[in-house]
XYZ file of C-alpha atoms in Angstrom:
679
model
C 11.471 120.216 40.540
C 9.125 123.175 40.087
C 5.665 122.324 38.845
C 3.859 125.052 36.881
C 0.130 124.562 36.575
C -2.243 126.014 34.039
C -5.328 127.657 35.597
C -8.545 125.908 34.754
C -12.114 125.765 36.000
C -12.926 122.880 38.305
C -16.204 121.411 37.080
C -16.716 118.780 39.776
C -15.656 117.605 43.181
C -12.059 116.615 43.813
C -11.671 114.129 46.658
C -8.554 112.883 48.440
C -8.514 110.112 51.044
C -5.521 109.679 53.362
C -5.415 106.613 55.595
C -3.715 107.308 58.910
C -3.010 105.260 61.994
C -5.937 106.701 63.953
C -8.188 108.483 61.470
C -8.856 108.301 57.746
C -8.969 111.853 56.415
C -11.136 112.994 53.527
C -10.652 116.316 51.768
C -13.280 117.543 49.332
C -12.384 120.432 47.038
C -15.452 122.178 45.702
C -15.777 123.946 42.368
C -14.760 127.312 43.852
C -11.585 125.861 45.359
C -12.819 125.766 48.960
C -12.071 122.654 51.013
C -14.479 120.582 53.091
C -13.152 118.288 55.810
C -14.323 114.869 56.914
C -12.773 112.219 59.149
C -13.690 108.665 60.087
C -11.882 106.224 62.388
C -9.397 104.052 60.506
C -10.061 100.334 60.186
C -6.561 98.784 60.233
C -7.818 95.252 59.600
C -9.586 96.363 56.399
C -8.424 99.883 55.386
C -10.706 100.008 52.337
C -13.775 99.990 54.603
C -12.779 103.316 56.151
C -11.989 104.718 52.681
C -15.460 103.922 51.359
C -17.179 105.004 54.589
C -15.208 108.244 54.457
C -16.146 109.051 50.867
C -19.802 108.237 51.542
C -19.847 110.288 54.741
C -18.170 113.256 53.086
C -20.671 113.244 50.226
C -23.590 113.017 52.642
C -22.177 115.839 54.751
C -21.872 118.020 51.632
C -25.264 117.080 50.269
C -23.574 115.860 47.092
C -23.384 112.556 45.215
C -20.463 110.255 44.483
C -21.307 110.627 40.787
C -20.105 114.252 41.001
C -16.514 113.261 41.875
C -14.226 114.087 38.953
C -10.913 113.404 40.696
C -10.168 110.784 43.360
C -6.732 110.404 44.996
C -5.736 107.965 47.742
C -2.775 107.790 50.105
C -2.400 104.330 51.578
C -0.443 102.779 54.430
C -1.018 99.174 53.328
C 2.537 98.635 52.041
C 4.091 100.405 55.038
C 2.099 98.490 57.633
C 2.683 95.171 55.863
C 6.432 95.614 56.299
C 6.332 96.993 59.836
C 4.018 94.221 61.060
C 5.791 91.497 59.023
C 2.518 90.228 57.534
C 3.573 90.071 53.883
C 4.070 87.304 51.360
C 6.239 84.205 51.584
C 9.084 85.352 49.343
C 12.029 83.352 47.992
C 15.295 84.525 46.459
C 17.360 83.121 43.602
C 20.825 84.652 43.478
C 24.340 84.095 42.176
C 26.286 81.253 43.792
C 28.202 82.540 46.795
C 25.859 85.460 47.500
C 22.974 83.843 49.398
C 23.782 85.965 52.481
C 23.450 89.327 50.746
C 20.350 90.279 52.777
C 21.726 88.972 56.081
C 25.117 90.680 55.780
C 23.446 93.937 54.711
C 25.706 96.977 55.193
C 27.570 95.441 58.137
C 26.592 98.492 60.194
C 25.134 97.983 63.673
C 21.979 99.943 64.629
C 23.779 101.323 67.691
C 27.558 101.192 67.606
C 28.118 100.688 71.336
C 24.971 98.737 72.235
C 25.495 95.009 71.699
C 21.906 94.269 72.724
C 20.490 95.983 69.636
C 20.136 93.979 66.445
C 18.886 94.647 62.949
C 15.464 93.230 62.111
C 15.595 89.814 60.455
C 15.623 89.830 56.628
C 12.258 89.472 54.920
C 13.526 86.278 53.261
C 14.785 83.558 55.639
C 17.801 81.469 54.687
C 15.759 78.340 53.894
C 13.923 80.197 51.103
C 17.117 81.235 49.288
C 18.629 79.308 46.366
C 21.849 79.870 44.421
C 22.753 79.250 40.804
C 26.191 79.030 39.211
C 26.152 82.032 36.851
C 28.355 85.131 36.787
C 28.431 88.556 35.134
C 31.312 90.970 35.605
C 30.949 94.608 36.640
C 31.096 95.697 33.012
C 28.247 93.426 31.952
C 30.389 90.753 30.280
C 29.358 87.115 30.844
C 31.948 85.193 32.848
C 29.864 82.074 33.440
C 26.734 81.347 31.328
C 23.390 80.542 32.915
C 22.873 76.800 32.389
C 19.348 75.597 31.586
C 19.939 72.175 33.178
C 20.840 73.763 36.503
C 17.943 76.178 36.109
C 15.573 73.214 35.733
C 16.813 71.655 38.987
C 16.520 75.018 40.776
C 12.964 75.433 39.452
C 11.933 72.096 40.987
C 13.566 73.059 44.286
C 11.852 76.451 44.410
C 8.444 75.114 43.362
C 8.506 72.717 46.315
C 8.791 75.702 48.683
C 5.260 76.855 47.680
C 6.265 80.499 47.527
C 3.918 83.457 47.097
C 6.626 85.381 45.242
C 10.190 84.961 44.021
C 12.944 87.550 43.542
C 15.677 86.864 40.981
C 18.715 88.995 41.781
C 22.057 88.172 40.160
C 25.396 89.822 40.775
C 26.082 92.832 38.488
C 22.740 92.429 36.690
C 22.404 96.222 36.751
C 25.186 96.274 34.106
C 23.580 93.498 32.034
C 20.215 91.981 32.955
C 20.377 89.159 30.370
C 20.714 86.359 32.945
C 18.010 87.756 35.241
C 15.607 88.111 32.325
C 16.386 84.586 31.079
C 15.830 83.067 34.524
C 12.569 84.937 35.077
C 11.163 83.811 31.710
C 12.021 80.170 32.413
C 10.677 80.192 35.974
C 7.434 81.841 34.880
C 6.958 79.325 32.075
C 7.353 76.518 34.618
C 4.983 78.084 37.196
C 7.490 78.199 40.017
C 5.575 80.920 41.912
C 2.559 83.191 41.312
C 4.820 86.276 41.262
C 8.356 86.205 39.846
C 10.288 89.437 39.603
C 13.746 90.392 38.356
C 15.453 92.830 40.702
C 16.444 95.012 37.729
C 12.747 95.452 36.846
C 12.268 97.243 40.166
C 15.531 99.194 40.264
C 18.384 98.833 37.783
C 21.048 100.558 39.867
C 24.335 99.371 41.336
C 24.784 98.153 44.938
C 23.749 94.542 45.250
C 22.269 94.677 48.740
C 20.205 97.803 48.071
C 18.897 96.465 44.754
C 18.024 93.051 46.197
C 16.416 94.628 49.265
C 14.231 96.913 47.139
C 13.050 94.041 44.955
C 12.387 91.935 48.055
C 10.300 94.658 49.659
C 8.319 94.987 46.441
C 7.534 91.264 46.272
C 6.842 91.078 49.994
C 4.042 93.672 49.857
C 2.803 93.034 46.317
C 0.152 90.342 46.974
C -1.475 92.314 49.771
C -1.189 95.626 47.931
C -2.523 94.307 44.620
C -5.445 92.646 46.396
C -6.200 95.865 48.248
C -6.099 97.887 45.029
C -8.486 95.501 43.273
C -10.978 95.536 46.166
C -10.809 99.300 46.455
C -11.277 99.869 42.722
C -14.380 97.651 42.760
C -15.786 99.377 45.839
C -15.225 102.824 44.318
C -17.003 101.737 41.141
C -19.887 100.271 43.177
C -20.159 103.607 44.975
C -20.796 105.237 41.607
C -17.629 107.305 41.380
C -16.936 107.959 37.666
C -13.399 109.244 38.236
C -10.324 107.090 37.870
C -8.642 106.246 41.164
C -5.093 107.574 41.592
C -2.654 106.374 44.239
C -0.079 108.553 45.974
C 3.458 107.219 45.783
C 6.631 107.899 47.741
C 8.107 110.353 45.226
C 5.296 112.862 45.661
C 3.518 111.888 42.437
C 0.472 109.843 41.494
C 0.355 106.301 40.154
C -2.226 104.173 38.388
C -3.686 101.513 40.763
C -2.604 98.646 38.515
C 0.982 99.925 38.577
C 0.715 100.406 42.349
C -0.327 96.776 42.586
C 2.747 95.473 40.734
C 5.343 98.089 41.733
C 4.054 98.244 45.284
C 7.342 99.425 46.814
C 6.689 102.796 45.207
C 3.851 103.330 47.701
C 5.752 102.598 50.930
C 5.774 106.328 51.841
C 2.431 107.006 50.154
C 0.506 108.793 52.886
C 3.210 111.016 54.286
C 4.370 112.159 50.823
C 1.067 113.976 50.324
C 1.726 116.251 53.272
C 5.171 117.159 51.967
C 3.762 117.963 48.518
C 1.127 120.157 50.144
C 3.679 121.937 52.339
C 5.883 122.606 49.305
C 2.934 124.084 47.397
C 2.046 126.319 50.333
C 5.663 127.401 50.792
C 5.664 128.613 47.167
C 2.269 130.240 47.570
C 3.399 132.165 50.670
C 6.930 132.859 49.305
C 8.620 131.136 52.243
C 12.200 130.182 51.380
C 13.056 127.558 53.999
C 10.271 125.491 55.518
C 10.227 122.414 57.716
C 7.194 120.279 56.945
C 5.908 118.986 60.294
C 3.109 116.413 60.134
C 1.954 114.923 63.458
C -0.518 112.073 63.374
C -1.683 109.548 65.903
C 1.417 107.353 65.906
C 4.270 109.283 64.295
C 5.641 112.622 63.197
C 6.893 113.044 59.630
C 9.426 115.819 59.072
C 10.886 117.101 55.788
C 12.946 120.076 54.615
C 11.652 122.314 51.819
C 14.000 124.792 50.149
C 12.787 127.338 47.639
C 9.430 125.591 47.464
C 10.963 122.211 46.609
C 11.150 119.286 49.056
C 14.419 117.451 49.521
C 14.351 114.098 47.724
C 16.396 110.944 48.105
C 17.008 107.740 46.191
C 18.440 105.958 49.241
C 15.541 105.720 51.659
C 14.836 102.880 54.028
C 12.027 101.274 55.990
C 12.513 99.172 59.116
C 16.301 99.454 58.618
C 16.073 97.984 55.083
C 17.204 100.060 52.074
C 14.605 101.105 49.530
C 16.410 102.386 46.446
C 13.622 104.320 44.750
C 13.070 108.083 44.412
C 11.079 109.463 47.321
C 10.555 112.633 49.281
C 13.239 112.776 51.961
C 11.152 112.350 55.118
C 12.449 111.714 58.622
C 9.865 109.814 60.672
C 9.937 109.574 64.457
C 7.725 107.647 66.862
C 5.990 110.684 68.328
C 2.296 111.405 67.865
C -0.965 112.028 69.630
C -1.170 108.369 70.600
C 2.414 108.082 71.911
C 2.383 106.358 75.297
C 3.954 107.795 78.465
C 6.037 105.347 80.526
C 8.873 105.126 83.014
C 12.237 103.654 82.157
C 14.326 101.409 84.415
C 15.729 104.476 86.189
C 12.254 105.846 86.927
C 12.481 108.713 84.414
C 9.528 109.839 82.327
C 9.627 108.696 78.694
C 7.108 109.147 75.874
C 6.885 106.889 72.793
C 7.848 105.498 70.395
C 5.149 102.875 71.042
C 1.639 104.155 70.499
C -1.941 103.411 71.480
C -2.838 103.843 67.797
C -6.426 103.808 66.611
C -7.464 100.831 68.685
C -7.717 101.101 71.638
C -6.341 104.655 71.403
C -5.831 107.166 74.226
C -7.671 106.703 77.531
C -9.837 109.737 76.748
C -11.130 108.091 73.544
C -13.226 105.679 75.649
C -12.288 102.676 73.514
C -10.637 100.602 76.179
C -7.264 102.353 76.227
C -5.458 101.997 79.571
C -2.172 103.861 78.988
C -1.651 107.614 79.068
C -0.873 109.319 75.793
C 0.074 112.772 74.504
C -3.586 113.405 73.621
C -4.589 112.696 77.218
C -1.968 115.209 78.386
C -3.399 117.933 76.126
C -6.866 117.226 77.513
C -5.750 117.349 81.159
C -3.972 120.677 80.557
C -7.043 122.228 78.956
C -5.570 122.616 75.488
C -8.268 120.283 74.199
C -11.933 120.638 75.081
C -14.216 117.718 75.803
C -14.759 116.780 72.168
C -13.169 116.435 68.751
C -14.464 116.563 65.187
C -17.009 119.254 65.912
C -18.483 117.345 68.842
C -18.821 114.041 66.985
C -16.082 112.479 69.101
C -16.363 112.839 72.883
C -13.306 112.881 75.141
C -13.415 111.547 78.699
C -11.628 114.173 80.809
C -12.316 112.453 84.122
C -10.775 109.130 83.050
C -7.681 110.853 81.666
C -7.267 113.039 84.763
C -7.687 110.098 87.138
C -5.011 108.085 85.339
C -2.735 111.133 85.096
C -3.055 111.668 88.836
C -2.202 108.041 89.495
C 0.794 108.106 87.134
C 1.952 111.468 88.504
C 2.154 110.104 92.043
C 4.801 107.639 90.875
C 6.842 110.634 89.718
C 5.908 112.772 92.728
C 4.065 115.176 90.450
C 0.523 116.518 90.305
C -1.693 115.527 87.385
C -1.017 118.884 85.715
C 2.734 118.710 86.257
C 2.794 115.174 84.917
C 0.830 116.142 81.781
C 3.093 119.155 81.273
C 6.112 116.870 81.610
C 4.733 114.524 78.954
C 4.439 117.421 76.501
C 7.949 118.662 77.306
C 9.429 115.199 76.730
C 7.622 114.708 73.418
C 8.598 118.250 72.349
C 12.264 117.406 72.935
C 11.890 114.304 70.759
C 10.226 116.331 68.009
C 12.875 119.067 68.232
C 15.594 116.480 67.651
C 13.745 115.336 64.536
C 13.528 118.913 63.223
C 17.258 119.453 63.787
C 17.911 116.205 61.913
C 16.534 117.612 58.637
C 17.823 121.161 59.097
C 20.867 121.725 61.310
C 22.436 118.420 60.256
C 22.090 119.524 56.616
C 23.802 122.845 57.170
C 20.598 124.875 57.484
C 20.212 127.568 60.153
C 17.052 126.491 61.955
C 16.417 130.090 63.022
C 15.797 131.004 59.374
C 13.150 128.286 58.912
C 9.385 128.349 59.186
C 7.577 125.355 60.696
C 4.636 124.210 58.570
C 2.603 122.461 61.274
C -0.217 120.159 60.263
C -1.726 116.766 60.856
C -4.273 116.203 63.581
C -1.829 117.223 66.346
C 0.636 119.510 64.535
C -1.071 122.806 65.450
C -1.090 121.795 69.131
C 2.710 121.489 69.164
C 3.833 124.107 66.638
C 3.851 127.010 69.086
C 6.055 125.216 71.624
C 8.546 124.012 69.016
C 9.151 127.343 67.275
C 9.662 128.824 70.744
C 12.162 126.146 71.775
C 14.073 126.221 68.471
C 13.822 130.021 67.912
C 12.373 129.470 64.432
C 10.910 132.270 62.325
C 7.286 131.206 62.741
C 4.829 128.354 62.852
C 2.468 128.303 59.874
C -0.863 126.510 60.240
C -2.665 125.689 56.938
C -6.426 126.287 56.666
C -7.304 122.595 57.075
C -4.240 121.184 58.857
C -5.887 117.977 60.044
C -6.272 116.760 56.458
C -3.296 118.595 54.939
C -1.824 115.369 53.550
C -5.064 114.675 51.714
C -5.220 118.222 50.330
C -1.600 117.974 49.196
C -2.423 114.865 47.169
C -5.027 116.772 45.157
C -2.279 118.961 43.689
C 0.237 116.173 43.090
C 1.297 115.438 39.506
C 1.244 112.055 37.845
C 4.892 111.022 38.062
C 7.022 108.081 36.962
C 10.773 107.829 37.552
C 13.294 105.974 35.399
C 17.010 105.366 35.773
C 19.909 103.622 34.066
C 23.477 102.934 35.180
C 26.267 104.698 33.311
C 29.815 105.839 33.793
C 31.088 109.201 32.568
C 34.097 110.949 34.073
C 35.392 113.285 31.370
C 34.505 115.854 28.774
C 34.829 113.484 25.808
C 32.365 110.891 27.157
C 29.729 113.386 28.326
C 27.775 113.270 24.997
C 27.186 109.535 25.626
C 24.427 110.524 28.053
C 22.113 111.811 25.306
C 21.129 108.391 23.852
C 20.582 107.068 27.392
C 17.986 109.779 28.009
C 16.339 108.943 24.693
C 15.952 105.360 25.948
C 14.523 106.552 29.264
C 12.024 108.775 27.426
C 10.940 105.779 25.338
C 10.433 103.722 28.521
C 8.401 106.577 30.007
C 6.211 106.778 26.909
C 5.512 103.039 27.024
C 4.818 102.879 30.761
C 2.681 106.046 30.936
C 0.856 105.428 27.657
C 1.618 108.922 26.372
C 4.486 111.129 25.282
C 2.736 114.211 26.665
C 4.795 114.602 29.806
C 7.480 116.904 31.139
C 10.785 115.070 31.411
C 13.306 116.322 33.961
C 16.797 114.977 33.288
C 18.997 114.254 36.319
C 22.317 112.601 37.097
C 23.804 110.929 40.151
C 27.340 112.290 40.510
C 30.166 112.046 43.027
C 33.839 112.711 43.513
C 35.948 109.700 42.609
C 36.415 107.554 45.696
C 33.167 108.607 47.383
C 30.667 105.911 48.335
C 27.444 107.854 47.755
C 26.167 110.330 45.211
C 24.247 113.569 44.913
C 21.354 113.792 42.455
C 21.502 117.040 40.459
C 20.072 118.369 37.197
C 21.763 117.405 33.939
C 23.826 120.316 32.631
C 24.347 121.209 28.955
C 28.108 120.592 29.122
C 30.765 118.965 31.302
C 32.212 122.163 32.782
C 28.784 123.397 33.854
C 28.013 119.963 35.286
C 31.172 120.150 37.390
C 30.302 123.639 38.642
C 26.773 122.566 39.580
C 28.052 119.523 41.451
C 30.655 121.523 43.400
C 27.949 123.989 44.411
C 25.561 121.211 45.480
C 28.313 119.433 47.426
C 29.233 122.611 49.276
C 25.591 123.324 50.146
C 25.065 119.805 51.473
C 28.392 119.122 53.183
C 29.932 122.559 53.732
C 32.832 122.173 51.277
C 33.800 121.173 47.745
C 37.013 119.667 46.405
C 38.352 121.420 43.277
C 41.106 118.813 42.879
C 38.873 115.728 42.978
C 37.718 114.045 39.768
C 33.997 113.973 39.032
C 32.133 110.870 37.885
C 28.509 110.320 36.838
C 27.190 106.849 37.660
C 23.405 107.017 37.110
C 21.161 108.850 34.653
C 17.593 109.634 35.727
C 14.421 110.864 34.099
C 11.478 112.148 36.122
C 8.389 112.187 33.890
C 5.477 114.261 35.168
C 2.026 115.199 33.971
C 1.118 118.314 35.875
C -2.314 118.909 37.331
C -4.393 121.931 36.351
C -4.367 124.787 38.801
C -7.436 125.392 40.946
C -8.923 128.586 42.361
C -7.340 129.810 45.602
C -10.196 131.143 47.719
C -9.363 134.062 49.987
C -10.915 134.974 53.321
C -13.054 138.054 53.849
C -11.000 141.016 55.016
C -11.393 142.153 58.601
C -8.567 143.313 60.818
C -10.365 142.872 64.124
C -9.774 139.817 66.272
C -12.733 137.408 66.298
C -15.079 137.236 69.243
C -14.289 134.699 71.924
C -16.731 131.832 71.945
C -15.781 130.931 75.529
C -12.953 130.889 78.048
C -11.520 127.943 79.894
C -8.570 127.410 82.219
C -5.405 126.168 80.475
C -2.297 125.094 82.365
C 0.549 127.267 81.045
C 4.046 127.598 82.509
C 3.076 126.137 85.870
C -0.212 127.992 86.425
C -3.838 127.856 85.334
C -4.670 130.727 82.981
C -8.160 131.728 81.844
C -7.648 131.441 78.101
C -9.893 132.687 75.280
C -11.200 130.048 72.883
C -11.938 131.075 69.299
C -13.726 129.422 66.423
C -11.227 129.437 63.569
C -14.043 129.731 61.042
C -14.699 133.214 62.453
C -11.104 134.395 61.903
C -10.849 136.836 58.982
C -7.894 137.919 56.865
C -5.718 140.423 58.717
C -6.968 139.388 62.154
C -4.388 139.427 64.944
C -4.831 137.364 68.119
C -2.510 137.802 71.063
C -1.655 134.674 73.029
C -2.460 132.791 75.051
C -5.267 131.552 72.857
C -6.802 128.397 71.457
C -8.478 128.127 68.052
C -10.911 125.275 67.487
C -11.889 123.790 64.151
C -13.334 120.495 62.962
C -10.077 118.750 62.156
C -7.644 120.118 64.756
C -6.929 122.576 67.571
C -4.310 125.344 67.440
C -2.508 126.466 70.601
C -0.891 129.924 70.837
C 1.632 130.639 73.600
C 1.390 133.785 75.776
C 4.511 135.240 74.107
C 3.196 134.831 70.564
C 0.960 136.607 68.079
C -1.335 134.707 65.749
C -2.048 136.522 62.477
C -4.222 135.333 59.608
C -3.277 136.013 55.986
C -5.556 136.418 52.990
C -5.531 132.689 52.200
C -6.478 131.624 55.726
C -3.028 130.514 56.940
C -2.242 131.270 60.575
C 1.234 132.614 61.366
C 2.490 132.241 64.936
C 5.362 134.635 65.645
C 7.206 135.946 68.699
C 5.883 139.082 70.330
C 8.565 141.752 70.128
C 8.271 143.890 73.226
C 9.904 147.301 73.517
C 11.287 148.378 76.855
């Protein structure tokens, strides 16, 4: 979905705060469009503390006041971490008789087909917190067995005795008719069965019982913690004197009101990483790059997404911790590979890296916070790619401790410290390359035609190696890559998504979709408090007999809809079936309020390479090479730097291979490309 913004003058400071596993990033956009960077260590036990410390520190660093902030956006990991650490609410489930095992049975697919030792994570709701009731709706929404109030009363007493934090009501085929779910929720709320009671159809009203129940369960599981976090953060922001409303990044790449984030918390499960994808999509349009892989490396993970024609791939069938999350979101593939990924040996003695991570606490050995296990960051330090400090010297790195441990670990592998560190980077690069192929090659995209948008705290350190290994067009490093996710959030629209089940499979029934979209527009107006939004109409369509759908734009007529679907199917799967019948099963409306455009500052022109600020030995291809170190702030538009080279800046470090050129465009983006040598 292309977002067109109207240019406007920015009359205050725009601030975005992105909570990561190791650091909390703060981006401050000034009135002229330039970006200031600030970082503080994350506080996982109380994430709001780092948010407030970060805003305060950024304002102090800029010599400005919190009262000057006119836009405040936040990407949070609270919902994500609550699920991954299993620290959410005590949730119960009320479902149709005979379907208590819907969460346990799941999709009946094993995590690894030939590995009997691997098991799916346990459901968020244990069996003893599940109750059944003898009601039934058919697939067309007709009542087969009414919901009895006498049985509902007995169930209410049973559920109240469980002392639940939240309760999900999910009945079979309620997506076709939610009457029974709504009736049960009203009764259970009136009789104070639990503090939070939610109908599954209020979270997602789409078919597939397991997916719908799972999504509602995830929402209830994280809601108490998320709503409490939102309330505390709103109060702290107000106490700080910020006059701007707080906006929360959600999984679909849009912004959400904090109160809605507190009740529809599942929408924020991919909050932080969505900001980076939105930013990468904006930059791809700005630089006219057709196919881009968004590549965001943080302390614990790497988030990878495909962007085509300036638009990120989206999905309505995401998952977290092997559980389906049926809500619109940017289609991001996350792997356990980051700066904090730990190096270890498997049972055969081979070197492995990740997916477990040292995280923010204790962090890598070189962070001097008590870390005892080697990480990818330690390897970069030992090889000379990193200097002895981060964040402009605010954060010292202990080279000696990292080198000593690397030497010790290398002896186990019969390698020197340098060879061991180089091996760690090669292993993690292979893991990252597999992730990039997952979103490109496996979707029918020629990886050689793609650009790698490398950002995050560690992205620019790895971009050069990955475009070399995968023969990609280039690596593109944004001006402030270490806080790119935060910057991306500043340009995100306010967005709410709505859907309704339907069934249309012929020309005559196609006009039935129009009144459905009118209903969705009315829901959008009520939820957003305004009718001043841009509504994008979409459908989920498939060939008859297929299990899953493709989401495409609504066409003006049936024949055009069929043509568009065939084209989309061929692009995604490599073929289309002219003989198959088409059916539409879901209607969707994406309602957006676009953000005003902001000035795009350009760098001063100067074709000469910047002056070296120093040289230091860097281990490259098996040898130590005296490598020039540049200050990125001194790089001007048109400058060309021949590798090997390292560019330092406050929020990250960029590495350039010996066989690459680094050029800087007018907007301050670095482009790493292969050197073409003539014989």
